[in-house]
C-alpha atoms as one frame of an Amber mdcrd trajectory, in Angstrom:
protein
 129.944 101.649  31.016 128.399 103.687  33.833 129.434 107.156  34.989 130.784
 110.099  33.049 131.832 108.153  29.975 128.538 107.607  28.149 128.776 104.719
  25.690 127.313 104.492  22.202 125.248 101.486  23.226 123.686 103.393  26.109
 122.913 106.333  23.840 121.270 104.056  21.276 119.174 102.380  23.957 118.044
 105.744  25.319 117.216 107.128  21.884 115.278 103.946  21.164 112.632 104.732
  23.776 112.738 108.535  24.216 111.739 111.601  22.222 112.357 115.031  23.725
 109.754 117.757  23.273 111.633 120.630  24.856 113.793 122.062  27.632 113.309
 125.086  29.847 116.617 125.986  31.475 116.934 128.689  34.141 120.404 129.798
  35.222 121.211 132.265  38.007 124.770 133.560  37.609 124.500 136.640  39.822
 127.193 135.084  42.027 129.775 135.092  39.229 131.619 138.340  40.170 132.295
 136.949  43.659 135.536 134.939  43.419 134.533 132.957  46.503 131.363 131.719
  44.813 132.067 128.319  43.307 128.596 127.473  42.005 125.522 128.861  40.272
 121.908 127.741  40.404 120.620 125.657  37.491 117.025 124.540  37.074 116.030
 122.335  34.158 112.548 121.278  33.148 112.461 118.783  30.300 109.360 117.396
  28.620 109.850 114.052  26.925 107.936 111.022  25.710 108.676 107.365  26.377
 107.584 104.608  24.001 107.799 102.032  26.818 105.780 103.321  29.783 107.133
 101.995  33.040 110.722 101.973  31.767 113.696 103.585  33.486 116.261 105.977
  32.038 118.748 108.606  33.149 119.722 112.211  32.505 123.325 113.393  32.446
 124.481 115.938  35.006 127.870 116.834  36.486 127.166 119.067  39.491 128.498
 119.463  43.040 124.971 119.227  44.450 121.420 118.424  43.398 118.728 120.186
  45.401 115.624 118.526  44.058 114.312 116.143  41.413 110.663 115.999  40.424
 109.209 113.557  37.885 105.579 114.071  36.855 104.862 115.745  40.195 106.612
 113.019  42.208 109.623 114.093  44.278 112.678 111.859  44.039 115.415 111.743
  46.652 118.607 113.221  45.175 120.675 111.094  47.543 119.528 107.947  45.757
 118.546 109.238  42.323 121.757 111.170  41.613 125.104 109.355  41.528 127.375
 112.295  40.679 127.076 111.897  36.911 123.519 110.699  36.215 120.012 111.419
  37.402 118.223 108.053  37.435 114.460 107.981  36.948 112.063 105.051  36.653
 108.377 104.431  36.244 108.208 106.657  33.182 104.857 107.604  31.689 104.102
 107.961  28.009 104.492 111.719  28.489 106.813 113.073  31.161 107.913 116.325
  32.773 111.097 116.198  34.816 112.565 119.102  36.810 116.075 119.044  38.253
 117.377 121.851  40.435 121.145 121.794  40.990 124.144 123.806  42.047 126.547
 123.630  39.109 130.197 124.658  39.200 131.822 127.553  37.427 134.617 126.185
  35.260 138.272 127.195  35.024 139.091 124.599  32.371 136.904 125.788  29.505
 134.477 122.890  29.989 130.922 123.892  30.895 130.364 127.490  32.071 133.799
 129.094  32.095 134.433 132.068  34.376 137.237 134.523  33.674 138.338 137.609
  35.595 140.147 140.144  33.444 143.402 141.178  35.151 143.339 144.447  33.218
 140.175 145.823  34.840 138.792 143.176  37.205 135.676 142.530  35.102 134.165
 139.024  35.088 133.130 137.196  31.911 131.236 133.961  31.356 130.753 131.721
  28.340 129.832 128.100  27.734 131.567 125.399  25.759 130.117 121.900  25.586
 131.313 119.787  22.679 131.132 116.853  22.884 129.375 116.425  26.242 129.787
 119.262  28.728 126.309 120.782  28.645 125.702 118.404  31.569 128.047 120.625
  33.611 125.502 123.438  33.288 122.072 121.780  33.182 120.602 118.300  33.386
 119.927 116.802  29.964 120.040 113.828  27.648 123.621 114.400  26.483 123.667
 112.836  23.017 123.345 114.490  19.604 120.301 112.574  18.331 117.891 113.617
  21.093 117.326 117.065  19.644 114.822 119.487  21.138 113.896 123.173  21.327
 115.553 125.007  24.244 114.227 128.019  26.135 116.824 129.724  28.309 116.271
 132.173  31.146 119.402 133.750  32.622 119.589 135.999  35.677 122.848 137.957
  35.723 124.326 141.131  37.214 122.432 144.198  36.027 125.487 145.700  34.300
 125.905 142.668  32.084 124.526 141.651  28.730 123.566 138.049  28.022 123.383
 136.108  24.762 122.117 132.668  23.885 121.218 130.776  20.706 117.937 132.617
  20.153 116.946 136.277  20.450 115.936 137.546  23.850 112.232 138.244  24.242
 112.408 140.327  27.409 114.812 141.755  29.970 113.501 142.383  33.483 115.292
 144.555  36.032 115.362 143.082  39.543 117.456 145.351  41.748 121.111 144.493
  41.176 120.207 141.847  38.619 118.476 141.502  35.279 116.682 138.433  33.976
 116.926 137.646  30.283 114.203 135.522  28.706 115.177 133.965  25.392 112.885
 132.679  22.680 112.737 128.928  22.087 115.369 127.632  19.697 114.795 125.371
  16.756 115.404 121.690  17.594 119.129 121.410  18.294 121.466 119.067  20.133
 122.492 119.710  23.729 126.154 120.320  22.845 125.136 123.201  20.577 123.367
 125.294  23.192 125.209 128.367  24.440 125.200 131.194  26.959 127.575 134.175
  26.887 127.341 136.754  29.696 129.345 139.711  30.916 130.211 143.337  30.201
 131.338 142.568  26.657 132.148 145.228  24.099 129.707 144.743  21.206 129.689
 145.816  17.560 126.380 145.403  15.718 125.395 145.140  12.067 122.637 143.682
   9.913 122.336 141.361   6.932 119.427 141.249   4.468 118.785 138.903   1.576
 115.947 138.810  -0.924 114.754 135.219  -1.177 113.388 133.472  -4.248 109.841
 133.544  -2.856 109.909 137.352  -2.676 110.390 137.578   1.076 113.385 139.158
   2.775 115.627 137.281   5.180 116.753 139.602   7.981 119.668 138.519  10.182
 120.866 140.753  13.041 124.662 140.485  13.380 126.964 141.199  16.283 130.579
 140.614  17.252 131.864 140.971  20.803 134.996 140.794  22.925 136.148 141.807
  26.390 136.111 145.560  27.050 139.866 145.670  27.563 140.367 144.267  24.052
 138.015 146.765  22.392 140.845 149.040  21.125 142.196 146.121  19.095 138.892
 144.703  17.871 138.526 144.987  14.085 134.839 144.099  14.069 134.268 145.655
  10.644 136.655 143.147   9.071 135.026 140.221  10.895 131.497 141.296  10.046
 132.529 141.955   6.447 133.712 138.369   6.049 130.494 137.247   7.767 128.324
 138.989   5.188 130.318 137.607   2.272 129.978 134.155   3.772 126.228 134.455
   4.208 125.899 135.504   0.568 127.995 132.559  -0.552 126.359 129.847   1.544
 122.876 130.988   0.669 123.762 130.792  -3.005 125.435 127.378  -2.745 123.112
 125.699  -0.222 119.756 127.174  -1.294 118.473 126.875   2.270 117.934 130.124
   4.210 119.970 130.512   7.380 117.659 128.886   9.923 118.652 130.338  13.305
 117.471 133.962  13.261 120.384 136.073  14.480 124.146 135.613  14.135 126.315
 136.587  17.118 130.064 135.955  17.240 131.748 136.103  20.654 135.532 136.194
  21.047 136.113 134.769  24.496 139.087 134.295  26.872 140.927 131.068  27.706
 139.095 129.147  24.996 140.271 125.563  24.524 139.698 125.365  20.773 139.577
 127.683  17.787 135.826 128.174  17.686 132.468 126.459  18.209 129.446 126.506
  15.941 126.702 127.180  18.493 123.769 128.161  16.256 123.107 131.863  16.486
 125.888 132.355  19.058 129.270 131.273  17.719 132.226 131.401  20.109 135.865
 131.972  19.073 139.157 132.084  20.899 139.997 135.690  21.613 143.504 135.273
  20.213 141.732 136.152  16.956 141.567 139.699  18.353 145.077 140.747  17.419
 146.719 142.928  20.061 149.823 143.457  17.954 150.819 143.258  14.327 150.316
 139.836  12.756 150.951 138.601   9.261 148.225 138.321   6.677 148.251 134.576
   7.265 146.673 135.208  10.669 143.861 137.232   9.101 143.311 134.515   6.534
 143.212 131.869   9.276 140.599 133.865  11.183 138.465 134.367   8.085 138.713
 130.648   7.373 137.438 129.859  10.873 134.578 132.349  10.498 133.444 130.535
   7.342 134.126 127.102   8.860 131.754 127.863  11.738 129.205 129.386   9.394
 129.204 126.243   7.251 128.320 124.357  10.427 125.013 126.201  10.612 123.965
 123.802   7.861 126.487 120.933   8.203 126.157 120.065  11.878 123.508 122.360
  13.336 120.647 122.063  10.854 121.590 118.444  10.039 123.511 116.713  12.816
 125.340 113.372  12.964 123.362 110.745  14.888 126.409 109.785  16.971 130.069
 110.742  17.037 130.949 107.928  14.575 129.867 110.349  11.865 131.534 113.431
  13.329 133.077 113.883   9.878 129.600 114.669   8.488 130.006 118.071  10.045
 133.725 118.671  10.664 135.106 117.452   7.344 132.520 119.500   5.497 133.140
 122.620   7.542 136.906 122.282   7.128 136.469 121.913   3.367 133.990 124.781
   3.154 136.268 127.074   5.146 138.845 127.015   2.357 136.370 126.652  -0.495
 134.363 129.560   0.858 137.305 131.941   1.150 137.618 131.781  -2.618 133.953
 131.252  -3.516 132.803 134.141  -1.318 135.305 136.422  -3.056 137.211 137.350
   0.059 140.667 138.803  -0.384 142.250 135.504   0.648 142.779 133.991  -2.785
 145.514 131.582  -1.633 143.243 129.512   0.601 143.994 126.242  -1.186 147.720
 126.907  -0.836 147.272 127.204   2.914 145.140 124.079   2.934 147.735 122.054
   1.023 150.605 123.307   3.133 149.117 123.304   6.638 145.878 121.377   6.987
 147.160 118.410   5.019 150.367 118.320   7.043 148.161 117.726  10.090 146.268
 114.977   8.269 149.394 113.184   7.026 150.850 113.133  10.533 147.655 111.840
  12.130 147.065 109.256   9.423 150.422 107.583   9.992 149.971 107.031  13.697
 149.248 103.440  14.705 146.055 104.886  16.181 144.753 106.269  12.901 141.181
 105.472  12.009 138.817 105.698   9.058 137.092 109.016   8.458 133.914 107.269
   9.567 135.282 106.129  12.889 134.297 103.556  15.473 133.433 105.781  18.447
 132.559 103.607  21.411 132.094 106.347  23.988 132.588 110.006  24.836 136.319
 109.666  25.543 136.765 108.252  22.046 134.732 111.150  20.705 136.894 113.729
  22.471 140.044 112.409  20.825 138.472 112.182  17.380 138.442 115.931  16.886
 141.685 115.249  15.056 143.519 115.546  11.758 141.557 112.672  10.257 138.108
 114.021  11.020 138.989 117.565   9.990 141.812 117.768   7.474 141.839 114.307
   5.890 138.054 114.386   5.658 138.175 117.796   4.008 140.884 116.569   1.609
 138.753 113.593   0.654 135.787 115.878   0.051 137.961 117.930  -2.284 138.723
 114.682  -4.115 135.001 113.861  -4.152 134.251 117.204  -5.811 136.838 116.362
  -8.471 135.296 112.892  -8.808 131.592 113.799  -9.149 131.855 117.449 -10.178
 131.115 120.542  -8.126 127.542 121.016  -9.323 126.572 117.436  -8.458 128.253
 117.842  -5.066 126.406 121.023  -4.130 123.097 119.850  -5.522 123.513 116.824
  -3.276 124.111 119.144  -0.326 120.938 121.096  -1.132 118.841 117.944  -1.181
 120.530 116.733   2.006 119.546 119.890   3.899 115.961 119.882   2.681 115.489
 116.186   3.326 117.009 116.073   6.809 116.446 119.582   8.203 116.586 119.622
  12.029 117.235 115.886  12.017 120.131 113.482  12.432 121.942 111.523   9.747
 124.478 108.805   9.027 126.850 108.125   6.121 124.193 106.395   4.010 121.991
 109.496   4.063 124.669 111.637   2.452 125.788 109.012  -0.051 122.186 108.570
  -1.127 121.749 112.162  -2.273 125.202 112.325  -3.872 124.476 109.176  -5.880
 121.242 110.804  -7.055 122.957 113.984  -8.212 126.300 112.587  -9.369 125.010
 109.525 -11.182 127.800 107.385  -9.752 127.756 104.437  -7.405 129.614 105.844
  -4.407 129.529 102.741  -2.229 132.878 101.422  -3.441 134.323 104.953  -3.396
 133.139 105.422   0.183 134.476 102.023   1.193 137.929 102.979  -0.094 138.025
 106.559   1.112 135.788 106.835   4.164 135.929 103.399   5.732 139.658 102.645
   5.595 142.658 104.288   7.210 146.092 105.284   5.978 147.588 107.466   3.267
 148.753 106.447  -0.206 151.989 107.574  -1.826 152.192 108.326  -5.541 155.560
 108.221  -7.282 156.357 108.976 -10.942 158.357 106.459 -12.952 159.819 108.004
 -16.113 161.674 106.330 -18.957 163.079 108.198 -21.942 164.703 107.439 -25.268
 168.105 108.570 -26.482 166.653 111.904 -27.548 165.264 112.620 -24.111 161.623
 112.023 -25.007 159.288 110.153 -22.693 158.680 106.567 -23.719 156.605 105.853
 -20.612 155.386 107.825 -17.612 153.721 105.715 -14.930 152.267 106.580 -11.554
 153.168 104.031  -8.878 150.865 103.785  -5.881 151.729 102.254  -2.542 150.338
 102.517   0.986 152.957 104.878   2.478 152.658 103.027   5.760 154.880 103.837
   8.677 157.638 101.210   8.637 156.942 100.483  12.297 153.327  99.447  11.681
 151.811  96.627   9.616 150.819  97.571   6.087 147.178  98.458   5.725 147.353
  97.543   2.063 144.610  99.923   0.908 145.018 101.345  -2.586 142.440 103.911
  -3.616 141.116 105.459  -6.813 142.602 108.934  -7.302 141.560 111.636  -9.720
 144.756 113.634 -10.184 146.461 116.120 -12.423 150.063 115.507 -13.493 152.098
 118.647 -14.079 155.195 118.703 -16.284 157.472 121.653 -15.398 160.434 123.171
 -17.234 162.484 126.335 -17.111 161.191 129.322 -19.055 163.240 132.114 -20.585
 163.490 133.837 -17.174 164.730 130.684 -15.441 161.479 130.037 -13.564 160.022
 126.543 -13.321 156.643 126.722 -15.040 154.104 124.135 -16.033 154.311 123.234
 -19.692 151.764 120.385 -19.697 148.826 119.348 -17.521 147.376 115.842 -17.801
 144.336 114.790 -15.749 143.590 111.100 -15.225 142.306 108.432 -12.865 144.937
 106.486 -10.934 144.009 102.993  -9.772 145.924 100.028  -8.478 149.668  99.824
  -8.079 150.619 101.211 -11.497 148.859 103.551 -13.900 150.374 104.609 -17.231
 149.988 108.253 -18.288 149.582 107.603 -21.990 149.303 111.284 -22.949 152.884
 111.904 -21.791 154.458 109.562 -24.333 156.567 111.411 -26.907 156.847 114.618
 -24.914 160.270 115.973 -23.928 161.472 114.857 -20.514 160.619 117.792 -18.171
 162.804 119.043 -15.359 160.084 118.259 -12.817 157.188 115.805 -12.786 154.699
 116.939 -10.152 152.010 114.405  -9.316 148.745 115.610  -7.790 149.261 119.027
  -9.324 146.503 121.385  -8.129 146.147 119.148  -5.065 142.997 117.338  -6.185
 143.480 114.197  -4.105 144.747 113.181  -0.687 148.114 111.449  -0.969 151.797
 111.855  -0.359 153.722 112.665  -3.479 157.216 111.404  -4.171 159.655 112.228
  -6.967 161.829 110.433  -9.441 165.550 111.159  -9.134 165.672 113.885 -11.787
 162.661 115.708 -10.366 164.116 115.588  -6.867 167.365 117.045  -8.140 165.403
 119.832  -9.837 163.868 120.665  -6.465 167.222 120.638  -4.697 168.543 123.226
  -7.139 165.397 125.199  -7.852 162.429 124.582  -5.550 162.053 128.290  -4.943
 161.932 128.888  -8.693 158.541 127.199  -9.122 156.378 130.121 -10.171 152.928
 128.787  -9.247 152.459 129.137  -5.489 150.218 126.070  -5.099 152.673 123.887
  -7.016 155.492 125.299  -4.917 153.554 124.600  -1.709 152.985 121.009  -2.828
 156.716 120.608  -3.426 157.505 121.983   0.028 154.935 119.645   1.565 156.429
 116.683  -0.276 160.021 117.282   0.825 158.828 117.764   4.404 157.065 114.392
   4.253 160.275 112.851   2.912 162.090 114.289   5.926 159.515 113.047   8.430
 159.575 109.617   6.813 163.348 109.321   7.117 163.839 109.432   3.348 165.588
 112.820   3.233 168.222 113.836   5.808 167.015 116.591   8.120 170.072 118.681
   7.282 169.150 118.500   3.578 165.688 119.827   4.384 167.211 122.622   6.466
 169.483 123.460   3.543 166.468 123.738   1.228 164.741 126.086   3.658 167.824
 128.242   4.108 168.350 128.389   0.359 164.806 129.069  -0.817 162.615 130.292
   2.058 163.776 133.846   1.443 162.155 133.628  -2.010 158.842 132.302  -0.679
 156.113 134.812  -1.431 153.282 133.148   0.481 153.575 134.242   4.090 151.642
 131.268   5.443 153.948 128.836   3.669 156.970 130.742   4.967 155.766 130.471
   8.552 155.205 126.737   8.085 158.743 126.370   6.756 160.059 128.082   9.859
 158.206 125.711  12.172 159.208 122.629  10.195 162.874 123.611   9.951 162.933
 124.121  13.724 161.405 120.667  14.230 163.917 119.168  11.803 166.815 120.472
  13.892 165.276 119.805  17.300 163.987 116.283  16.671 165.028 114.829  13.299
 168.683 115.851  13.002 171.430 113.625  14.356 172.233 114.844  17.882 175.839
 115.593  16.946 174.643 118.023  14.220 171.956 119.803  16.254 174.144 122.650
  17.445 175.383 123.324  13.922 171.839 123.134  12.540 170.569 125.542  15.192
 173.371 127.975  14.386 172.562 127.789  10.669 168.886 128.531  11.322 169.696
 131.508  13.515 172.199 132.863  11.007 169.668 132.430   8.219 166.956 134.158
  10.220 169.229 137.103  10.954 170.298 137.387   7.311 166.728 137.294   5.985
 165.497 139.697   8.672 168.023 142.283   7.554 167.149 141.769   3.890 163.353
 141.712   4.218 161.263 144.610   2.971 160.874 147.064   5.885 157.481 146.821
   7.547 156.494 143.703   5.604 154.859 140.542   6.867 157.996 138.677   5.847
 160.127 140.933   8.020 157.894 140.195  11.014 157.972 136.449  10.327 161.776
 136.423  10.156 161.981 138.470  13.378 159.850 135.901  15.159 161.936 133.092
  13.716 165.075 134.781  14.980 163.516 134.877  18.443 162.814 131.125  18.193
 166.315 130.229  17.044 168.573 132.794  18.730 171.392 131.147  20.649 174.731
 132.772  19.855 176.029 136.039  21.218 175.321 137.950  18.005 171.718 136.777
  17.838 170.961 137.314  21.520 172.693 140.678  21.475 170.366 141.855  18.736
 167.371 140.427  20.607 168.234 142.453  23.713 168.999 145.490  21.625 165.573
 145.346  19.986 163.981 145.181  23.440 165.959 148.061  24.918 165.914 150.202
  21.800 169.689 150.171  21.401 169.312 148.208  18.169 166.897 148.819  15.338
 165.781 147.079  12.168 164.316 149.580   9.724 160.542 149.104   9.520 160.289
 146.540  12.323 157.840 147.585  15.021 158.739 145.906  18.311 155.191 145.754
  19.687 153.963 143.867  22.727 153.625 140.405  21.199 157.030 140.607  19.562
 158.504 141.846  22.842 157.284 138.708  24.601 158.783 136.551  21.844 162.121
 138.289  22.341 161.918 137.938  26.113 161.214 134.230  25.688 164.434 133.901
  23.680 166.403 135.627  26.430 164.681 133.647  29.173 165.458 130.332  27.460
 169.091 131.402  27.141 169.270 132.329  30.838 169.658 136.023  30.014 166.374
 137.411  31.368 166.448 138.457  35.027 163.392 137.894  37.203 162.928 141.618
  37.724 163.071 142.265  33.972 160.292 139.768  33.285 158.269 141.186  36.167
 158.630 144.688  34.740 157.388 143.460  31.351 154.381 141.857  33.002 153.631
 145.073  34.881 153.601 146.879  31.539 151.295 144.223  30.045 149.126 143.121
  32.961 146.658 141.319  30.724 145.557 137.716  30.258 147.901 137.425  27.288
 150.723 138.997  29.231 150.302 136.560  32.120 150.446 133.579  29.759 153.594
 134.864  28.111 155.204 135.677  31.452 154.425 132.193  32.743 155.995 130.591
  29.678 159.106 132.729  30.078 159.489 131.654  33.708 159.139 127.983  32.754
 161.615 128.392  29.892 164.529 129.481  32.061 167.376 126.923  31.870 167.538
 126.061  35.577 166.413 123.022  37.565 164.367 125.328  39.770 162.417 126.729
  36.826 161.576 123.258  35.545 160.537 122.074  38.981 158.312 125.106  39.450
 156.545 124.601  36.098 156.068 120.876  36.792 154.667 121.596  40.232 152.380
 124.405  39.041 150.613 122.027  36.669 150.587 118.824  38.696 150.117 120.027
  42.262 146.994 122.082  41.636 143.828 121.601  39.626 143.103 125.332  39.591
 145.095 126.244  36.487 143.040 126.985  33.362 144.098 125.189  30.217 145.842
 128.276  28.832 148.177 128.381  31.839 148.745 124.630  31.684 149.899 125.089
  28.104 152.126 128.037  29.016 153.885 125.967  31.674 154.305 122.835  29.555
 155.535 124.840  26.549 158.202 126.595  28.597 159.138 123.402  30.399 159.580
 121.333  27.237 162.046 123.409  25.217 164.000 120.802  23.183 167.391 122.454
  23.653 166.974 122.036  27.415 166.593 118.249  27.262 169.404 117.786  29.763
 167.296 119.601  32.372 164.080 117.686  31.709 165.462 114.173  31.288 164.936
 113.492  35.004 161.185 113.943  34.555 160.698 111.122  32.060 160.306 108.372
  34.647 157.991 110.411  36.932 155.904 111.308  33.886 155.008 107.705  33.149
 154.220 107.034  36.817 151.658 109.824  37.090 149.684 109.226  33.873 146.814
 107.172  35.302 146.455 109.469  38.304 146.223 112.525  36.057 143.668 110.810
  33.834 141.534 109.789  36.807 141.619 113.104  38.667 141.583 115.821  36.016
 138.979 116.778  33.471 139.688 115.218  30.104 140.600 118.595  28.567 143.290
 119.290  31.164 144.447 115.666  31.265 144.985 115.679  27.496 147.133 118.799
  27.736 149.233 117.379  30.557 149.749 114.016  28.848 150.716 115.661  25.564
 152.594 118.645  26.987 154.885 116.787  29.377 155.624 113.747  27.192 159.455
 113.614  26.978 159.595 113.892  23.184 162.744 116.026  23.305 164.802 113.162
  24.726 164.690 111.296  21.381 166.698 108.358  22.653 166.159 104.627  22.859
 165.834 104.708  26.646 162.815 107.029  26.529 161.282 104.909  23.785 161.753
 101.845  25.984 160.094 103.633  28.911 157.086 104.465  26.725 156.878 100.880
  25.519 157.149  99.594  29.069 154.267 101.780  30.193 152.088 100.682  27.284
 152.806  97.001  27.796 152.380  97.319  31.555 149.066  99.177  31.434 146.839
  97.291  28.987 143.746  98.177  31.037 144.388 101.920  31.137 141.692 104.110
  29.628 141.750 103.613  25.829 141.846 107.360  25.241 144.894 107.697  27.517
 146.636 104.795  25.804 145.948 106.405  22.455 147.578 109.684  23.514 150.670
 107.924  24.852 150.894 105.663  21.797 150.786 108.664  19.462 153.504 110.500
  21.376 155.526 107.275  21.430 155.137 107.094  17.653 156.416 110.673  17.290
 159.453 109.639  19.297 160.104 106.533  17.196 159.757 108.600  14.011 162.302
 111.088  15.321 164.770 108.285  15.989 164.346 106.906  12.457 164.819 110.377
  10.990 167.985 110.825  13.039 169.365 107.586  11.620 168.717 108.887   8.116
 170.351 112.207   8.915 173.359 110.550  10.491 173.800 108.283   7.474
């Protein structure tokens, strides 16, 4: 498989004969402030050994031009040695030095070295992002995780800039209008983990010290940075405070000192993902710098990501998967540790497991029911496979299974295994067997069968209680039934797993709340497991399986328990139990087992009682999806009206100035459609209407303008005036989405053309256009684009970077049509393009599955 898409077989062959001793990378980015400059100079010198002298190999490089290639003093002709993706070299010696000088391209897609010009002040900012394989856009290298090496970076940049990389800088030399930054060599790390951040960033600095067991002191310089125009909003003290708590916690749990010297955290513009664990130089999306009021759920999410990336310093950076098959060895662990750490590090976010159960697992359940689902340890044939496997299986399902593993072997055995794992494999690469080996040592259990069931199979199990009682209402038998919870459109995977669960029995207390009266913990195996301890107890109002969320499964209910939820879901006092109930009824809705209008009724009845703000915001999003996609088309208008009325009612009743008030205001903006709702929206914008305690700040203003734009009630000049008042990167994204959201054929055509007729749009602007274009209520305007969409897929995949192509394929898929004709068009494309890129087929197949699920849910709702 030649070209950009490196295969696993090629990587294994290369690793079989090569060992890399080190890289020296020199970058000259003094041209960056010039918008006409498309490239920067990159010079790489790599020293490596070859166990088969005389052999040939290749380096990876994606660059517009290669100036020179020198191997062991011998000049190679770039015209023949470089094919646009690889630098081919032959006649290798036992020890080699290769130098490649190239002109590499500044990126506008967040892949490689991304360049951003701040519309607020004209300043230019650079940062790198590589995972899984975009370091080759910045310097020539062996782009695979198991050829680790030390890296020494030298960066020449404008004199007014600061520059950061993975290691500390050793010197800064002034050279007229430029400065050259020399960085110390890193520890051995993988290419995708290297990083450069450069520009006139605003920086906050701090320091962390820890007395180690050997009597020495670990000193870690800390910094956090963002663009200068965001400095007034940057709460660096909060970020650095969470950082220090996390360092305390991970040092205590992992018993391995932080190995990468300093700890910088850069919040950067137009970032494609949430964050990236570059050792010593972590990058985050700058949306975590909150320009306006956000709910506490947003602060919790940011703190979770801070700890997630910090966990990677050990799981992923210190010890790295050999190939992307074992991506879970870092991402599942980091996802688990993000939530575990919020509580263990004693942050103020004590509801982390509630958020995990309600949000992260929802992602996992959805991904795990696609026909494209895969085991946690996946079969990753190439880099395109790897790119798509940063998904709900690798992150959220993997983290859920690790939570089950902790329940299975015990937390002390789990963390002792982690400590041995780090010491045994420090700065190396591992596979599944390496981790299982240490956990078997510490846990005293044979984990091979456990791993076979949990890590090497796909699909989600469903657990359902079966309750029988005697004439006096006492339980004669309580059994847990297990099935595979497969999507009815796909063949059964037939995998039943061992589950360590808690069963909660809930009844009304004197105040009318649903509270747990009994907790029974047991192992569930096979199709039917009897809960012997329940026999003789009074029949409770609610039987909640997987109480405390110990395992990964869907939970169902017996008829009496489901009726208790219909009449009293909001009365469950424990917030984790309540979140599990909400998650369960949402899964019933997605699976076509509960009518969408019944789910909407539950939300309208009980969401106003929901105390957890993160759960409330999830309920808003899910109720909107239920109306837009899962409700019978003839009920959609009524469902939308009910949501808007409910949002308005709860907004007026919410505590002034509270997070809940803000959440309901945003939900009103998402659902507003009638004259009363839109009148209030405009009144809040103009100041003619007021809700006591509600601050209509910039972000909320854009949400309100989006509601008016989608309703055709925002004039062009009004939106332009709002942009003039908020001429920022965030403002431009919001303005673009508003333009695309207008309910006119011209607006849809303009958004379609902006994305497809130019490859200059950064990913953030692609998303703004597709989001505005694809408003479900405007399906009559976008239906004409379904056929053209399927015709352009292969062209988009061939001509765009994979990051942009993924956003176009997902963003423009005609999911809102939810009709049999669109499903048939998707099926026709899939059957007619069996040779299309597997990663493209996977994306289309998953969107097709969403569409089929929506149709099944509509049938349930209609019935």
